[in-house]
Amino acid sequence: MFFKHFLSIFYFVAFFADWSNAARLGSYRVRRVTVSGISAGGAMANQLHVALSGTISGSGIIAGPPYYCAGGSLIGATTYCMTNMFLSPNVATAISKANSYASSGLIDSLSNLRDQRVYIFSGSSDYVVRSNVVKKNEDFFKNYMNSNNIKSNYGLAAGHAMITDFFGNSCSASSGNYINNCNYNQAYDLLQHLHPERTLQKPQPGASTTGTLVEFDQSEFASSPSTVSLDSAGYVYIPRQCETEECDLHISLHGCLQGKYKLGNVYAANTGYNQVADLNNFIILYPQAVNNFFSNPNGCFDWWGYTDANYSNKEGKQIKAIKAMIDRLKGF
Ligand SMILES: *[C@@H]1O[C@H](CO)[C@@H](O)[C@H](O)[C@H]1NC(C)=O
């Protein structure tokens, strides 16, 4: 009796909370689309770029392993894709996988990458995903693009984190919310590199924002989001002028332990993208992964195959869902 009553209250609250908060993702006048992410989000960023290079024209990979590093193996993901003590990520395997996916149409044509751009970052105090793993992103992308199109930064004594100039832990930390203040505006530097056609204005550290951070319903983009480790809601930041003017779209992917289920909107509100967005007409999409007790306890985006073997190509469940969010934002 008590249990039944308790459950119905629970369902009522859950339904009401969902109904009251999560808006339908809107459509805007979107120009170019780029992506970035930290750690597992960095892995998802390179997967999205490689899989959807016809739609996404640049990626920022912060402290993340290279494309197809884990090759579908959780053991690979947690060993040679993180600390690289005895084995290295096998870039040749990743290149041949990408080439075969492209020839069977499971990813967009790799020739799109030729004139596109990549930003790669690893802090020299990062002992979670070591710099020599992250640097392998260069070897992968150099196979498809001019090395001038790749900007790398391995010189900051930063821990495993998204870096800002106004918010977060001490620069060398690798814990908590995994956002560190190193007096470096990574969001700005990354977006400027991915947009050579524009001269972006750099915000003052900690400038207040003037747009709206919207919690939107993710469930319409994956039929049963929790079964593919997507949260029922994500975040999108809309600067006021993007309601009417043309804006570029940037997708920012959180790392493990940084999703809404764990941090609420801390990542979406404090990683510095929104301030750059206000000054420079960017919409910022923050898709949200959720934890699963058995397959994904830390709420990481899928870069080792816990959804299925297509996790790193266009048939991947999370990649499909994020593509559908891009299409909605573009008004397709
Ligand atoms: C991967 O996608 C291909 C092409 O749609 C499909 O034939 C195959 O069954 C998929 N594999 C898995 C494990 O879902």
Short mmCIF file of C-alpha atoms and ligand atoms in Angstrom, two decimals:
data_model
loop_
_atom_site.label_atom_id
_atom_site.label_comp_id
_atom_site.label_asym_id
_atom_site.label_seq_id
_atom_site.Cartn_x
_atom_site.Cartn_y
_atom_site.Cartn_z
CA MET A 1 0.00 0.00 0.00
CA PHE A 2 2.61 2.46 1.07
CA PHE A 3 4.85 1.29 -1.77
CA LYS A 4 2.12 1.75 -4.36
CA HIS A 5 1.35 5.23 -3.08
CA PHE A 6 5.02 6.08 -3.06
CA LEU A 7 5.36 4.93 -6.67
CA SER A 8 2.44 6.96 -7.92
CA ILE A 9 3.86 10.08 -6.31
CA PHE A 10 7.18 9.28 -7.88
CA TYR A 11 5.64 8.91 -11.33
CA PHE A 12 3.59 12.05 -10.93
CA VAL A 13 6.67 14.07 -9.93
CA ALA A 14 8.80 12.57 -12.70
CA PHE A 15 6.12 13.24 -15.32
CA PHE A 16 5.50 16.75 -14.10
CA ALA A 17 9.20 17.62 -13.92
CA ASP A 18 9.75 16.37 -17.45
CA TRP A 19 6.67 18.08 -18.82
CA SER A 20 7.47 21.39 -17.17
CA ASN A 21 11.18 21.70 -18.00
CA ALA A 22 12.18 20.24 -21.34
CA ALA A 23 11.22 22.37 -24.32
CA ARG A 24 11.05 21.21 -27.91
CA LEU A 25 14.37 21.92 -29.66
CA GLY A 26 13.83 24.83 -32.04
CA SER A 27 14.93 25.68 -35.58
CA TYR A 28 17.17 28.61 -36.50
CA ARG A 29 19.14 30.07 -39.41
CA VAL A 30 22.19 27.84 -39.07
CA ARG A 31 25.31 28.32 -41.20
CA ARG A 32 28.36 26.12 -40.53
CA VAL A 33 28.47 23.27 -38.01
CA THR A 34 31.51 22.31 -35.91
CA VAL A 35 31.97 20.06 -32.86
CA SER A 36 34.26 19.69 -29.85
CA GLY A 37 34.44 17.62 -26.70
CA ILE A 38 36.51 16.71 -23.68
CA SER A 39 37.80 13.19 -22.97
CA ALA A 40 35.07 10.70 -24.00
CA GLY A 41 33.34 13.74 -25.50
CA GLY A 42 36.55 14.38 -27.47
CA ALA A 43 36.35 10.84 -28.80
CA MET A 44 32.71 11.42 -29.75
CA ALA A 45 33.72 14.74 -31.37
CA ASN A 46 36.19 13.02 -33.70
CA GLN A 47 33.67 10.26 -34.42
CA LEU A 48 31.02 12.84 -35.35
CA HIS A 49 33.47 14.76 -37.53
CA VAL A 50 34.76 11.66 -39.33
CA ALA A 51 31.29 10.14 -39.77
CA LEU A 52 29.50 13.35 -40.80
CA SER A 53 32.15 15.42 -42.59
CA GLY A 54 29.53 16.42 -45.15
CA THR A 55 27.65 18.22 -42.36
CA ILE A 56 30.34 19.00 -39.75
CA SER A 57 33.37 20.94 -40.96
CA GLY A 58 35.72 20.93 -37.98
CA SER A 59 36.41 19.35 -34.60
CA GLY A 60 38.12 20.23 -31.34
CA ILE A 61 39.48 17.26 -29.42
CA ILE A 62 40.36 18.04 -25.82
CA ALA A 63 42.14 15.26 -23.93
CA GLY A 64 40.45 12.59 -26.03
CA PRO A 65 41.74 9.49 -27.84
CA PRO A 66 41.88 9.23 -31.66
CA TYR A 67 39.16 7.86 -33.93
CA TYR A 68 38.35 4.16 -33.50
CA CYS A 69 41.04 3.85 -30.80
CA ALA A 70 39.19 1.25 -28.76
CA GLY A 71 38.10 -0.70 -31.84
CA GLY A 72 35.00 -1.90 -30.02
CA SER A 73 36.92 -3.05 -26.95
CA LEU A 74 36.36 -1.76 -23.40
CA ILE A 75 39.74 -3.16 -22.42
CA GLY A 76 41.32 -1.20 -25.28
CA ALA A 77 39.46 1.90 -24.18
CA THR A 78 40.79 1.71 -20.65
CA THR A 79 44.38 0.75 -21.51
CA TYR A 80 46.11 1.91 -24.69
CA CYS A 81 43.49 4.63 -25.32
CA MET A 82 44.18 6.29 -21.97
CA THR A 83 47.60 5.73 -20.49
CA ASN A 84 49.58 4.13 -23.32
CA MET A 85 52.08 2.43 -20.99
CA PHE A 86 52.81 -0.72 -22.98
CA LEU A 87 50.70 -0.44 -26.12
CA SER A 88 49.92 2.51 -28.40
CA PRO A 89 46.67 3.39 -30.14
CA ASN A 90 46.85 1.77 -33.57
CA VAL A 91 46.29 4.62 -36.01
CA ALA A 92 46.84 2.39 -39.06
CA THR A 93 43.90 0.20 -37.98
CA ALA A 94 41.75 3.30 -37.47
CA ILE A 95 42.64 4.63 -40.94
CA SER A 96 41.82 1.35 -42.64
CA LYS A 97 38.54 1.16 -40.69
CA ALA A 98 37.62 4.71 -41.73
CA ASN A 99 38.51 3.97 -45.35
CA SER A 100 36.36 0.85 -45.39
CA TYR A 101 33.43 2.64 -43.68
CA ALA A 102 33.69 5.38 -46.33
CA SER A 103 33.74 2.94 -49.22
CA SER A 104 30.59 1.23 -47.91
CA GLY A 105 28.84 4.55 -47.24
CA LEU A 106 28.78 4.12 -43.46
CA ILE A 107 30.58 7.46 -43.11
CA ASP A 108 30.70 10.53 -45.38
CA SER A 109 33.45 10.83 -47.99
CA LEU A 110 36.82 11.32 -46.30
CA SER A 111 37.84 13.74 -49.06
CA ASN A 112 35.59 16.30 -47.28
CA LEU A 113 38.26 16.48 -44.57
CA ARG A 114 40.92 17.89 -46.89
CA ASP A 115 40.05 21.57 -46.34
CA GLN A 116 38.58 21.19 -42.87
CA ARG A 117 40.16 21.89 -39.50
CA VAL A 118 41.00 20.16 -36.25
CA TYR A 119 42.12 21.51 -32.85
CA ILE A 120 43.87 19.08 -30.48
CA PHE A 121 44.65 19.75 -26.80
CA SER A 122 46.33 17.78 -24.07
CA GLY A 123 47.65 19.21 -20.80
CA SER A 124 51.12 18.13 -19.75
CA SER A 125 49.76 17.27 -16.27
CA ASP A 126 47.02 15.01 -17.63
CA TYR A 127 47.61 11.50 -16.24
CA VAL A 128 44.09 10.26 -17.12
CA VAL A 129 44.43 10.36 -20.93
CA ARG A 130 48.12 10.90 -21.63
CA SER A 131 49.42 13.36 -24.19
CA ASN A 132 51.03 10.60 -26.26
CA VAL A 133 47.55 9.07 -26.74
CA VAL A 134 45.87 12.40 -27.59
CA LYS A 135 48.66 13.28 -30.06
CA LYS A 136 47.66 10.27 -32.16
CA ASN A 137 44.68 12.36 -33.33
CA GLU A 138 47.26 14.28 -35.40
CA ASP A 139 48.49 11.12 -37.11
CA PHE A 140 44.95 10.14 -37.99
CA PHE A 141 43.84 13.50 -39.40
CA LYS A 142 47.17 14.16 -41.20
CA ASN A 143 46.29 11.22 -43.38
CA TYR A 144 43.32 13.21 -44.73
CA MET A 145 44.15 16.91 -44.30
CA ASN A 146 47.05 19.32 -44.62
CA SER A 147 48.96 19.54 -41.33
CA ASN A 148 48.53 23.37 -41.44
CA ASN A 149 44.85 22.73 -40.78
CA ILE A 150 45.65 21.08 -37.45
CA LYS A 151 46.30 23.27 -34.40
CA SER A 152 47.71 21.49 -31.38
CA ASN A 153 48.42 22.66 -27.85
CA TYR A 154 50.38 20.37 -25.51
CA GLY A 155 52.25 23.06 -23.58
CA LEU A 156 49.93 23.99 -20.69
CA ALA A 157 50.51 22.23 -17.36
CA ALA A 158 46.82 21.37 -17.25
CA GLY A 159 45.20 18.26 -15.82
CA HIS A 160 42.41 16.26 -17.43
CA ALA A 161 39.81 18.97 -18.01
CA MET A 162 38.06 21.49 -20.21
CA ILE A 163 40.05 24.71 -19.79
CA THR A 164 38.67 28.18 -19.11
CA ASP A 165 39.94 31.61 -18.06
CA PHE A 166 37.25 32.23 -15.46
CA PHE A 167 35.81 29.07 -13.88
CA GLY A 168 36.82 25.78 -12.37
CA ASN A 169 39.48 23.97 -10.40
CA SER A 170 43.18 24.74 -10.27
CA CYS A 171 44.88 24.24 -13.63
CA SER A 172 46.58 20.93 -12.84
CA ALA A 173 43.52 19.25 -11.26
CA SER A 174 41.94 16.09 -12.77
CA SER A 175 38.83 15.72 -10.62
CA GLY A 176 35.49 17.14 -9.56
CA ASN A 177 33.68 18.75 -12.49
CA TYR A 178 36.75 18.43 -14.78
CA ILE A 179 36.63 22.13 -15.67
CA ASN A 180 39.88 23.98 -14.86
CA ASN A 181 40.82 27.64 -14.78
CA CYS A 182 44.21 27.96 -16.52
CA ASN A 183 43.76 31.60 -17.63
CA TYR A 184 43.28 30.23 -21.14
CA ASN A 185 40.05 30.69 -23.09
CA GLN A 186 39.97 27.31 -24.81
CA ALA A 187 36.45 27.74 -26.22
CA TYR A 188 37.52 30.93 -27.97
CA ASP A 189 40.85 29.58 -29.26
CA LEU A 190 39.24 26.40 -30.54
CA LEU A 191 36.33 28.15 -32.26
CA GLN A 192 38.65 30.69 -33.88
CA HIS A 193 40.80 27.88 -35.30
CA LEU A 194 37.74 26.02 -36.63
CA HIS A 195 36.46 29.24 -38.27
CA PRO A 196 39.35 30.68 -40.32
CA GLU A 197 36.80 32.58 -42.43
CA ARG A 198 35.90 34.74 -39.42
CA THR A 199 37.70 36.98 -36.92
CA LEU A 200 36.08 36.22 -33.60
CA GLN A 201 35.84 38.65 -30.72
CA LYS A 202 37.32 37.36 -27.47
CA PRO A 203 35.13 37.83 -24.40
CA GLN A 204 36.40 39.31 -21.12
CA PRO A 205 37.07 36.51 -18.58
CA GLY A 206 33.81 35.65 -16.84
CA ALA A 207 31.70 38.07 -18.89
CA SER A 208 28.02 37.66 -18.10
CA THR A 209 25.85 36.01 -20.73
CA THR A 210 22.84 37.60 -22.36
CA GLY A 211 21.26 34.66 -24.21
CA THR A 212 19.20 31.72 -22.99
CA LEU A 213 20.35 28.29 -21.85
CA VAL A 214 17.39 26.06 -22.73
CA GLU A 215 16.79 22.54 -21.42
CA PHE A 216 15.33 20.62 -24.38
CA ASP A 217 13.66 17.25 -24.81
CA GLN A 218 16.19 14.71 -26.15
CA SER A 219 13.73 11.83 -26.12
CA GLU A 220 12.32 12.69 -29.55
CA PHE A 221 15.79 12.06 -31.09
CA ALA A 222 16.23 8.51 -29.80
CA SER A 223 13.17 6.33 -29.34
CA SER A 224 14.20 5.19 -25.87
CA PRO A 225 17.08 7.48 -24.90
CA SER A 226 18.20 5.74 -21.70
CA THR A 227 18.72 2.44 -23.55
CA VAL A 228 21.44 4.17 -25.61
CA SER A 229 22.75 6.15 -22.61
CA LEU A 230 21.24 9.46 -23.69
CA ASP A 231 19.53 11.62 -21.08
CA SER A 232 15.89 12.58 -21.54
CA ALA A 233 17.00 16.24 -21.78
CA GLY A 234 19.93 18.17 -23.23
CA TYR A 235 20.91 21.85 -23.26
CA VAL A 236 21.16 24.41 -26.03
CA TYR A 237 22.45 27.97 -25.69
CA ILE A 238 20.77 30.55 -27.91
CA PRO A 239 22.22 34.08 -28.06
CA ARG A 240 19.46 36.66 -28.48
CA GLN A 241 20.48 37.64 -32.01
CA CYS A 242 20.40 33.98 -33.17
CA GLU A 243 16.61 33.99 -32.78
CA THR A 244 16.56 36.01 -36.01
CA GLU A 245 20.05 36.32 -37.52
CA GLU A 246 22.23 33.68 -39.19
CA CYS A 247 24.47 31.89 -36.71
CA ASP A 248 27.02 29.10 -36.80
CA LEU A 249 26.29 25.98 -34.75
CA HIS A 250 28.83 24.42 -32.41
CA ILE A 251 28.24 21.14 -30.58
CA SER A 252 30.08 20.77 -27.26
CA LEU A 253 30.28 17.27 -25.79
CA HIS A 254 30.90 16.70 -22.09
CA GLY A 255 33.17 13.96 -20.77
CA CYS A 256 32.40 11.04 -18.45
CA LEU A 257 30.98 12.12 -15.06
CA GLN A 258 30.06 15.55 -16.50
CA GLY A 259 26.54 14.90 -17.78
CA LYS A 260 23.33 16.45 -16.53
CA TYR A 261 22.66 13.38 -14.36
CA LYS A 262 25.76 14.28 -12.35
CA LEU A 263 26.41 18.04 -12.72
CA GLY A 264 23.10 19.50 -13.91
CA ASN A 265 23.96 22.39 -16.21
CA VAL A 266 27.43 23.12 -14.76
CA TYR A 267 29.20 22.02 -17.97
CA ALA A 268 26.78 23.84 -20.28
CA ALA A 269 26.91 27.04 -18.24
CA ASN A 270 30.60 27.32 -17.35
CA THR A 271 32.87 26.06 -20.13
CA GLY A 272 33.18 29.45 -21.84
CA TYR A 273 31.40 28.64 -25.11
CA ASN A 274 28.32 30.74 -24.29
CA GLN A 275 30.32 33.96 -23.83
CA VAL A 276 32.03 33.42 -27.21
CA ALA A 277 28.61 32.62 -28.68
CA ASP A 278 27.07 35.90 -27.48
CA LEU A 279 29.79 38.01 -29.12
CA ASN A 280 30.08 36.01 -32.31
CA ASN A 281 26.73 34.50 -33.27
CA PHE A 282 27.07 30.84 -32.36
CA ILE A 283 24.35 28.51 -31.16
CA ILE A 284 25.90 25.94 -28.78
CA LEU A 285 24.31 22.50 -28.56
CA TYR A 286 25.15 20.42 -25.47
CA PRO A 287 23.84 16.87 -25.99
CA GLN A 288 23.69 14.93 -22.71
CA ALA A 289 24.71 11.34 -22.03
CA VAL A 290 23.40 9.50 -18.98
CA ASN A 291 24.87 6.72 -16.88
CA ASN A 292 23.82 3.09 -17.08
CA PHE A 293 24.66 0.92 -14.09
CA PHE A 294 25.85 -2.02 -16.19
CA SER A 295 27.11 -0.76 -19.55
CA ASN A 296 28.15 2.81 -18.84
CA PRO A 297 28.42 3.61 -15.12
CA ASN A 298 30.20 6.95 -15.64
CA GLY A 299 27.77 8.38 -18.20
CA CYS A 300 30.29 8.59 -21.10
CA PHE A 301 29.37 9.09 -24.74
CA ASP A 302 29.95 5.81 -26.60
CA TRP A 303 33.47 5.45 -27.98
CA TRP A 304 34.07 1.75 -27.30
CA GLY A 305 30.84 0.12 -28.53
CA TYR A 306 28.49 -0.26 -25.56
CA THR A 307 25.56 0.69 -27.83
CA ASP A 308 26.56 -1.54 -30.75
CA ALA A 309 29.37 -2.15 -33.25
CA ASN A 310 28.27 0.85 -35.38
CA TYR A 311 28.99 3.31 -32.55
CA SER A 312 31.62 5.22 -34.60
CA ASN A 313 29.78 5.49 -37.92
CA LYS A 314 26.57 7.06 -39.23
CA GLU A 315 24.51 4.06 -38.05
CA GLY A 316 25.65 4.65 -34.47
CA LYS A 317 22.68 5.23 -32.18
CA GLN A 318 24.15 8.31 -30.48
CA ILE A 319 25.57 9.72 -33.74
CA LYS A 320 22.14 9.35 -35.36
CA ALA A 321 20.46 11.12 -32.45
CA ILE A 322 22.92 14.04 -32.55
CA LYS A 323 22.55 14.27 -36.35
CA ALA A 324 18.78 14.54 -35.85
CA MET A 325 19.35 17.39 -33.37
CA ILE A 326 21.52 19.20 -35.97
CA ASP A 327 18.80 18.71 -38.59
CA ARG A 328 16.16 20.13 -36.24
CA LEU A 329 18.32 23.18 -35.42
CA LYS A 330 18.76 23.73 -39.17
CA GLY A 331 15.04 23.40 -39.73
CA PHE A 332 15.22 20.25 -41.89
C1 LIG B 1 25.53 -1.69 -38.64
O1 LIG B 1 24.93 -1.02 -39.73
C2 LIG B 1 24.80 -1.85 -40.88
C3 LIG B 1 24.31 -0.98 -42.00
O2 LIG B 1 23.08 -0.37 -41.69
C4 LIG B 1 23.87 -3.02 -40.56
O3 LIG B 1 23.78 -3.86 -41.69
C5 LIG B 1 24.42 -3.79 -39.37
O4 LIG B 1 23.49 -4.77 -39.00
C6 LIG B 1 24.66 -2.86 -38.20
N1 LIG B 1 25.30 -3.58 -37.13
C7 LIG B 1 24.83 -3.59 -35.91
C8 LIG B 1 25.61 -4.37 -34.91
O5 LIG B 1 23.80 -3.02 -35.59
#
